[in-house]
PDB file of C-alpha atoms in Angstrom:
ATOM      1  CA  ASP A 137     -34.495  19.019  40.073  1.00  0.00           C
ATOM      2  CA  ALA A 138     -31.320  20.491  38.695  1.00  0.00           C
ATOM      3  CA  LYS A 139     -29.238  17.731  37.142  1.00  0.00           C
ATOM      4  CA  THR A 140     -25.580  17.413  36.269  1.00  0.00           C
ATOM      5  CA  THR A 141     -23.941  15.732  33.302  1.00  0.00           C
ATOM      6  CA  GLN A 142     -20.430  14.319  33.425  1.00  0.00           C
ATOM      7  CA  PRO A 143     -18.390  12.135  31.081  1.00  0.00           C
ATOM      8  CA  ASN A 144     -18.427   8.489  32.129  1.00  0.00           C
ATOM      9  CA  SER A 145     -14.664   8.180  32.209  1.00  0.00           C
ATOM     10  CA  MET A 146     -11.426  10.043  31.651  1.00  0.00           C
ATOM     11  CA  GLU A 147      -7.777   9.102  31.545  1.00  0.00           C
ATOM     12  CA  SER A 148      -4.780  11.027  32.672  1.00  0.00           C
ATOM     13  CA  ASN A 149      -1.060  10.535  32.989  1.00  0.00           C
ATOM     14  CA  GLU A 150       0.542  10.758  36.375  1.00  0.00           C
ATOM     15  CA  GLU A 151       1.836  14.197  37.354  1.00  0.00           C
ATOM     16  CA  GLU A 152      -0.159  15.922  34.624  1.00  0.00           C
ATOM     17  CA  PRO A 153      -3.093  18.266  35.251  1.00  0.00           C
ATOM     18  CA  VAL A 154      -6.602  16.883  34.928  1.00  0.00           C
ATOM     19  CA  HIS A 155      -9.707  18.869  34.038  1.00  0.00           C
ATOM     20  CA  LEU A 156     -12.966  17.138  34.915  1.00  0.00           C
ATOM     21  CA  PRO A 157     -15.997  18.846  33.345  1.00  0.00           C
ATOM     22  CA  CYS A 158     -19.557  19.059  34.624  1.00  0.00           C
ATOM     23  CA  ASN A 159     -22.563  20.522  32.870  1.00  0.00           C
ATOM     24  CA  HIS A 160     -25.478  21.850  34.901  1.00  0.00           C
ATOM     25  CA  SER A 161     -27.479  23.943  32.474  1.00  0.00           C
ATOM     26  CA  THR A 162     -30.604  24.043  34.699  1.00  0.00           C
ATOM     27  CA  ILE A 163     -28.768  25.324  37.764  1.00  0.00           C
ATOM     28  CA  SER A 164     -30.677  27.811  39.907  1.00  0.00           C
ATOM     29  CA  GLY A 165     -29.307  30.871  41.625  1.00  0.00           C
ATOM     30  CA  THR A 166     -29.248  29.180  45.030  1.00  0.00           C
ATOM     31  CA  ASP A 167     -27.528  25.957  43.943  1.00  0.00           C
ATOM     32  CA  TYR A 168     -24.033  25.368  45.260  1.00  0.00           C
ATOM     33  CA  ILE A 169     -21.761  23.246  43.073  1.00  0.00           C
ATOM     34  CA  HIS A 170     -20.132  20.428  45.032  1.00  0.00           C
ATOM     35  CA  TRP A 171     -17.533  17.870  44.035  1.00  0.00           C
ATOM     36  CA  TYR A 172     -16.970  14.584  45.836  1.00  0.00           C
ATOM     37  CA  ARG A 173     -14.804  11.660  44.974  1.00  0.00           C
ATOM     38  CA  GLN A 174     -15.085   7.993  45.801  1.00  0.00           C
ATOM     39  CA  LEU A 175     -11.979   5.888  46.053  1.00  0.00           C
ATOM     40  CA  PRO A 176     -12.343   2.123  45.594  1.00  0.00           C
ATOM     41  CA  SER A 177     -14.129   0.450  48.502  1.00  0.00           C
ATOM     42  CA  GLN A 178     -14.651   3.734  50.340  1.00  0.00           C
ATOM     43  CA  GLY A 179     -17.420   6.224  50.911  1.00  0.00           C
ATOM     44  CA  PRO A 180     -17.478   9.464  48.952  1.00  0.00           C
ATOM     45  CA  GLU A 181     -15.309  12.243  50.313  1.00  0.00           C
ATOM     46  CA  TYR A 182     -15.647  15.966  49.908  1.00  0.00           C
ATOM     47  CA  VAL A 183     -13.316  17.663  47.441  1.00  0.00           C
ATOM     48  CA  ILE A 184     -14.461  21.224  46.928  1.00  0.00           C
ATOM     49  CA  HIS A 185     -17.518  23.412  46.472  1.00  0.00           C
ATOM     50  CA  GLY A 186     -18.454  26.890  45.267  1.00  0.00           C
ATOM     51  CA  LEU A 187     -21.321  29.179  44.350  1.00  0.00           C
ATOM     52  CA  THR A 188     -20.124  31.717  41.791  1.00  0.00           C
ATOM     53  CA  SER A 189     -16.413  32.377  42.165  1.00  0.00           C
ATOM     54  CA  ASN A 190     -13.564  30.025  41.440  1.00  0.00           C
ATOM     55  CA  VAL A 191     -12.284  28.193  44.501  1.00  0.00           C
ATOM     56  CA  ASN A 192      -8.975  26.650  45.480  1.00  0.00           C
ATOM     57  CA  ASN A 193      -8.075  24.296  48.285  1.00  0.00           C
ATOM     58  CA  ARG A 194      -5.285  21.860  49.026  1.00  0.00           C
ATOM     59  CA  MET A 195      -6.933  19.108  47.020  1.00  0.00           C
ATOM     60  CA  ALA A 196      -8.103  20.864  43.873  1.00  0.00           C
ATOM     61  CA  SER A 197      -9.425  23.961  42.152  1.00  0.00           C
ATOM     62  CA  LEU A 198     -12.964  24.603  40.994  1.00  0.00           C
ATOM     63  CA  ALA A 199     -13.535  26.788  37.953  1.00  0.00           C
ATOM     64  CA  ILE A 200     -17.126  27.958  37.534  1.00  0.00           C
ATOM     65  CA  ALA A 201     -18.340  29.370  34.245  1.00  0.00           C
ATOM     66  CA  GLU A 202     -19.625  32.910  34.296  1.00  0.00           C
ATOM     67  CA  ASP A 203     -23.182  31.770  33.517  1.00  0.00           C
ATOM     68  CA  ARG A 204     -22.790  28.932  36.080  1.00  0.00           C
ATOM     69  CA  LYS A 205     -24.057  26.379  33.598  1.00  0.00           C
ATOM     70  CA  SER A 206     -20.851  24.411  33.765  1.00  0.00           C
ATOM     71  CA  SER A 207     -17.890  23.892  36.037  1.00  0.00           C
ATOM     72  CA  THR A 208     -14.526  22.165  35.946  1.00  0.00           C
ATOM     73  CA  LEU A 209     -12.675  20.387  38.701  1.00  0.00           C
ATOM     74  CA  ILE A 210      -8.944  20.784  38.265  1.00  0.00           C
ATOM     75  CA  LEU A 211      -6.411  18.421  39.784  1.00  0.00           C
ATOM     76  CA  HIS A 212      -3.128  20.190  39.264  1.00  0.00           C
ATOM     77  CA  ARG A 213      -0.871  17.137  39.295  1.00  0.00           C
ATOM     78  CA  ALA A 214      -2.639  13.799  39.132  1.00  0.00           C
ATOM     79  CA  THR A 215      -1.243  10.982  41.228  1.00  0.00           C
ATOM     80  CA  LEU A 216      -2.154   7.300  41.212  1.00  0.00           C
ATOM     81  CA  ARG A 217      -4.051   7.948  44.432  1.00  0.00           C
ATOM     82  CA  ASP A 218      -6.376  10.305  42.578  1.00  0.00           C
ATOM     83  CA  ALA A 219      -7.862   7.412  40.608  1.00  0.00           C
ATOM     84  CA  ALA A 220     -11.494   7.489  41.714  1.00  0.00           C
ATOM     85  CA  VAL A 221     -15.033   8.284  40.655  1.00  0.00           C
ATOM     86  CA  TYR A 222     -15.670  12.037  40.803  1.00  0.00           C
ATOM     87  CA  TYR A 223     -19.189  13.301  41.378  1.00  0.00           C
ATOM     88  CA  CYS A 224     -20.442  16.764  40.599  1.00  0.00           C
ATOM     89  CA  ILE A 225     -23.662  17.593  42.434  1.00  0.00           C
ATOM     90  CA  LEU A 226     -25.840  20.619  42.991  1.00  0.00           C
ATOM     91  CA  TRP A 227     -26.905  21.391  46.527  1.00  0.00           C
ATOM     92  CA  ASN A 228     -30.012  23.501  46.907  1.00  0.00           C
ATOM     93  CA  ASN A 229     -30.628  25.036  50.307  1.00  0.00           C
ATOM     94  CA  ASN A 230     -34.355  24.882  49.869  1.00  0.00           C
ATOM     95  CA  ALA A 231     -35.042  21.164  49.952  1.00  0.00           C
ATOM     96  CA  GLY A 232     -33.335  18.369  51.806  1.00  0.00           C
ATOM     97  CA  ASN A 233     -33.643  15.868  49.011  1.00  0.00           C
ATOM     98  CA  MET A 234     -31.904  18.033  46.443  1.00  0.00           C
ATOM     99  CA  LEU A 235     -28.679  16.098  46.845  1.00  0.00           C
ATOM    100  CA  THR A 236     -28.788  13.908  43.786  1.00  0.00           C
ATOM    101  CA  PHE A 237     -25.664  12.132  42.674  1.00  0.00           C
ATOM    102  CA  GLY A 238     -25.336  11.085  39.048  1.00  0.00           C
ATOM    103  CA  GLY A 239     -23.040   8.428  37.684  1.00  0.00           C
ATOM    104  CA  GLY A 240     -19.893  10.516  38.066  1.00  0.00           C
ATOM    105  CA  THR A 241     -16.663  10.382  36.073  1.00  0.00           C
ATOM    106  CA  ARG A 242     -14.284   7.503  36.581  1.00  0.00           C
ATOM    107  CA  LEU A 243     -10.769   8.920  36.462  1.00  0.00           C
ATOM    108  CA  MET A 244      -7.992   6.547  35.524  1.00  0.00           C
ATOM    109  CA  VAL A 245      -4.425   7.665  36.126  1.00  0.00           C
ATOM    110  CA  LYS A 246      -1.626   6.014  34.181  1.00  0.00           C
ATOM    111  CA  PRO A 247       1.883   5.852  35.588  1.00  0.00           C
TER     112      PRO A 247
ATOM    113  CA  GLU B  72     -11.562  11.977  65.240  1.00  0.00           C
ATOM    114  CA  ALA B  73     -14.601  13.433  63.459  1.00  0.00           C
ATOM    115  CA  GLN B  74     -16.370  10.658  61.631  1.00  0.00           C
ATOM    116  CA  VAL B  75     -19.523   8.946  60.494  1.00  0.00           C
ATOM    117  CA  THR B  76     -19.590   5.333  61.644  1.00  0.00           C
ATOM    118  CA  GLN B  77     -21.720   2.678  60.024  1.00  0.00           C
ATOM    119  CA  ASN B  78     -22.222  -0.871  61.185  1.00  0.00           C
ATOM    120  CA  PRO B  79     -21.998  -3.531  60.044  1.00  0.00           C
ATOM    121  CA  ARG B  80     -19.555  -3.204  57.166  1.00  0.00           C
ATOM    122  CA  TYR B  81     -20.894  -6.357  55.495  1.00  0.00           C
ATOM    123  CA  LEU B  82     -24.213  -8.093  56.026  1.00  0.00           C
ATOM    124  CA  ILE B  83     -25.726 -11.166  54.417  1.00  0.00           C
ATOM    125  CA  THR B  84     -29.318 -11.964  55.273  1.00  0.00           C
ATOM    126  CA  VAL B  85     -32.352 -13.767  53.932  1.00  0.00           C
ATOM    127  CA  THR B  86     -35.573 -12.426  52.517  1.00  0.00           C
ATOM    128  CA  GLY B  87     -37.986 -11.185  55.145  1.00  0.00           C
ATOM    129  CA  LYS B  88     -35.644 -11.113  58.129  1.00  0.00           C
ATOM    130  CA  LYS B  89     -35.751  -7.661  59.689  1.00  0.00           C
ATOM    131  CA  LEU B  90     -32.444  -5.860  59.964  1.00  0.00           C
ATOM    132  CA  THR B  91     -31.049  -2.542  61.089  1.00  0.00           C
ATOM    133  CA  VAL B  92     -27.990  -0.742  59.797  1.00  0.00           C
ATOM    134  CA  THR B  93     -26.670   1.735  62.318  1.00  0.00           C
ATOM    135  CA  CYS B  94     -25.189   5.145  61.599  1.00  0.00           C
ATOM    136  CA  SER B  95     -23.618   7.416  64.156  1.00  0.00           C
ATOM    137  CA  GLN B  96     -21.798  10.731  63.857  1.00  0.00           C
ATOM    138  CA  ASN B  97     -19.738  12.506  66.493  1.00  0.00           C
ATOM    139  CA  MET B  98     -19.759  15.984  64.959  1.00  0.00           C
ATOM    140  CA  ASN B  99     -23.063  17.269  66.396  1.00  0.00           C
ATOM    141  CA  HIS B 100     -24.473  17.517  62.883  1.00  0.00           C
ATOM    142  CA  GLU B 101     -28.109  18.421  62.367  1.00  0.00           C
ATOM    143  CA  TYR B 102     -28.518  16.835  58.931  1.00  0.00           C
ATOM    144  CA  MET B 103     -28.190  13.122  58.239  1.00  0.00           C
ATOM    145  CA  SER B 104     -29.054  11.080  55.190  1.00  0.00           C
ATOM    146  CA  TRP B 105     -29.008   7.561  53.774  1.00  0.00           C
ATOM    147  CA  TYR B 106     -28.011   6.614  50.222  1.00  0.00           C
ATOM    148  CA  ARG B 107     -27.864   3.395  48.295  1.00  0.00           C
ATOM    149  CA  GLN B 108     -25.389   2.809  45.499  1.00  0.00           C
ATOM    150  CA  ASP B 109     -26.028   0.411  42.662  1.00  0.00           C
ATOM    151  CA  PRO B 110     -23.887  -0.177  39.565  1.00  0.00           C
ATOM    152  CA  GLY B 111     -24.688   2.362  36.868  1.00  0.00           C
ATOM    153  CA  LEU B 112     -27.160   4.275  39.039  1.00  0.00           C
ATOM    154  CA  GLY B 113     -24.894   6.444  41.169  1.00  0.00           C
ATOM    155  CA  LEU B 114     -25.995   7.274  44.697  1.00  0.00           C
ATOM    156  CA  ARG B 115     -29.700   7.558  45.330  1.00  0.00           C
ATOM    157  CA  GLN B 116     -31.086   9.133  48.456  1.00  0.00           C
ATOM    158  CA  ILE B 117     -33.357   6.952  50.586  1.00  0.00           C
ATOM    159  CA  TYR B 118     -34.281   9.130  53.561  1.00  0.00           C
ATOM    160  CA  TYR B 119     -32.928  12.227  55.206  1.00  0.00           C
ATOM    161  CA  SER B 120     -33.332  13.988  58.530  1.00  0.00           C
ATOM    162  CA  MET B 121     -32.973  17.676  59.139  1.00  0.00           C
ATOM    163  CA  ASN B 122     -32.995  17.343  62.911  1.00  0.00           C
ATOM    164  CA  VAL B 123     -34.101  15.116  65.768  1.00  0.00           C
ATOM    165  CA  GLU B 124     -37.583  13.696  65.164  1.00  0.00           C
ATOM    166  CA  VAL B 125     -37.674  15.237  61.658  1.00  0.00           C
ATOM    167  CA  THR B 126     -37.318  12.803  58.768  1.00  0.00           C
ATOM    168  CA  ASP B 127     -38.420  12.824  55.150  1.00  0.00           C
ATOM    169  CA  LYS B 128     -38.356  10.621  52.090  1.00  0.00           C
ATOM    170  CA  GLY B 129     -35.699  10.833  49.446  1.00  0.00           C
ATOM    171  CA  ASP B 130     -35.849   9.430  45.951  1.00  0.00           C
ATOM    172  CA  VAL B 131     -36.143   5.708  46.795  1.00  0.00           C
ATOM    173  CA  PRO B 132     -37.787   5.256  50.230  1.00  0.00           C
ATOM    174  CA  GLU B 133     -39.911   2.169  49.501  1.00  0.00           C
ATOM    175  CA  GLY B 134     -39.071  -0.744  51.768  1.00  0.00           C
ATOM    176  CA  TYR B 135     -37.067   1.326  54.260  1.00  0.00           C
ATOM    177  CA  LYS B 136     -37.729   3.051  57.562  1.00  0.00           C
ATOM    178  CA  VAL B 137     -35.616   5.444  59.578  1.00  0.00           C
ATOM    179  CA  SER B 138     -35.761   7.090  62.957  1.00  0.00           C
ATOM    180  CA  ARG B 139     -33.961  10.040  64.533  1.00  0.00           C
ATOM    181  CA  LYS B 140     -34.455   9.888  68.264  1.00  0.00           C
ATOM    182  CA  GLU B 141     -31.079  11.397  69.059  1.00  0.00           C
ATOM    183  CA  LYS B 142     -28.973  13.808  67.070  1.00  0.00           C
ATOM    184  CA  ARG B 143     -26.003  11.485  66.672  1.00  0.00           C
ATOM    185  CA  ASN B 144     -27.826   8.334  65.458  1.00  0.00           C
ATOM    186  CA  PHE B 145     -29.807   7.674  62.304  1.00  0.00           C
ATOM    187  CA  PRO B 146     -30.498   3.945  61.853  1.00  0.00           C
ATOM    188  CA  LEU B 147     -31.812   2.480  58.610  1.00  0.00           C
ATOM    189  CA  ILE B 148     -34.395  -0.255  59.114  1.00  0.00           C
ATOM    190  CA  LEU B 149     -35.434  -2.878  56.608  1.00  0.00           C
ATOM    191  CA  GLU B 150     -38.569  -4.485  58.032  1.00  0.00           C
ATOM    192  CA  SER B 151     -38.817  -7.208  55.390  1.00  0.00           C
ATOM    193  CA  PRO B 152     -35.752  -7.175  53.161  1.00  0.00           C
ATOM    194  CA  SER B 153     -36.024  -8.365  49.586  1.00  0.00           C
ATOM    195  CA  PRO B 154     -33.297  -9.268  47.057  1.00  0.00           C
ATOM    196  CA  ASN B 155     -33.755  -5.959  45.223  1.00  0.00           C
ATOM    197  CA  GLN B 156     -32.448  -4.230  48.331  1.00  0.00           C
ATOM    198  CA  THR B 157     -29.074  -5.862  47.829  1.00  0.00           C
ATOM    199  CA  SER B 158     -26.869  -2.814  47.528  1.00  0.00           C
ATOM    200  CA  LEU B 159     -24.095  -0.707  49.007  1.00  0.00           C
ATOM    201  CA  TYR B 160     -25.460   1.714  51.575  1.00  0.00           C
ATOM    202  CA  PHE B 161     -23.926   4.969  52.765  1.00  0.00           C
ATOM    203  CA  CYS B 162     -24.846   7.234  55.618  1.00  0.00           C
ATOM    204  CA  ALA B 163     -23.900  10.902  55.422  1.00  0.00           C
ATOM    205  CA  SER B 164     -24.114  13.915  57.699  1.00  0.00           C
ATOM    206  CA  SER B 165     -23.676  17.663  57.500  1.00  0.00           C
ATOM    207  CA  PRO B 166     -23.707  20.486  60.058  1.00  0.00           C
ATOM    208  CA  TRP B 167     -26.827  22.022  58.496  1.00  0.00           C
ATOM    209  CA  LEU B 168     -28.933  21.640  55.424  1.00  0.00           C
ATOM    210  CA  ALA B 169     -27.077  24.338  53.553  1.00  0.00           C
ATOM    211  CA  GLY B 170     -25.179  24.346  50.310  1.00  0.00           C
ATOM    212  CA  TYR B 171     -22.196  26.075  51.872  1.00  0.00           C
ATOM    213  CA  GLU B 172     -21.653  23.094  54.161  1.00  0.00           C
ATOM    214  CA  LYS B 173     -20.268  19.742  53.099  1.00  0.00           C
ATOM    215  CA  LEU B 174     -21.315  16.134  53.450  1.00  0.00           C
ATOM    216  CA  PHE B 175     -19.372  13.603  55.468  1.00  0.00           C
ATOM    217  CA  PHE B 176     -19.873   9.972  54.490  1.00  0.00           C
ATOM    218  CA  GLY B 177     -19.493   6.725  56.332  1.00  0.00           C
ATOM    219  CA  SER B 178     -17.460   3.823  54.931  1.00  0.00           C
ATOM    220  CA  GLY B 179     -20.492   1.974  53.679  1.00  0.00           C
ATOM    221  CA  THR B 180     -22.456  -1.201  54.384  1.00  0.00           C
ATOM    222  CA  GLN B 181     -22.566  -3.903  51.738  1.00  0.00           C
ATOM    223  CA  LEU B 182     -25.887  -5.699  52.109  1.00  0.00           C
ATOM    224  CA  SER B 183     -26.773  -8.940  50.376  1.00  0.00           C
ATOM    225  CA  VAL B 184     -30.332 -10.250  50.636  1.00  0.00           C
ATOM    226  CA  LEU B 185     -30.680 -13.869  49.560  1.00  0.00           C
TER     227      LEU B 185
END
């Protein structure tokens, strides 16, 4: 199974950009890179996903390394509401149980 | 509103007393899955279903059963709960089993087995 590695925690100041890294050195060609976040006392929610190219949506941007062995979730201006645990996972089309979540990165945002 | 609904939100039970946690989605999704979340262990997949009447084991299936008789419902059954099944449980669904789709999660069920 392709695994991801993320820092346990990160801190950011409010209204500053945040770059959350994820390493996935054993990624396969068919693995999509997904990011989810979990706010306190809530279920995980989708943030963004991509395959090879960088992606932008209203919540964040996803920068994918050229060799796809790492990616970075970018929150352009962190708010207090962005304080959450962020999970980077690899989704393989070929097997239903290839949706493994690691420990994620706990993002703390300081006012 | 498109959503995944789990019930109950909180449940306290005793060892050995059978229980069912319900999960329902109103998005006509083919794929549904159950996870448990424990401190320091992230989310671990229990069972998943790719379609009606098609289910398969995830990473930690021991002590759990599931069924998928209708597309919208995917209940999690604990026939004889034990204290090590005390955990936070999440149901998730997706249109298809495909990496270009995304997962939708329920709000969670906090289960305590005494």
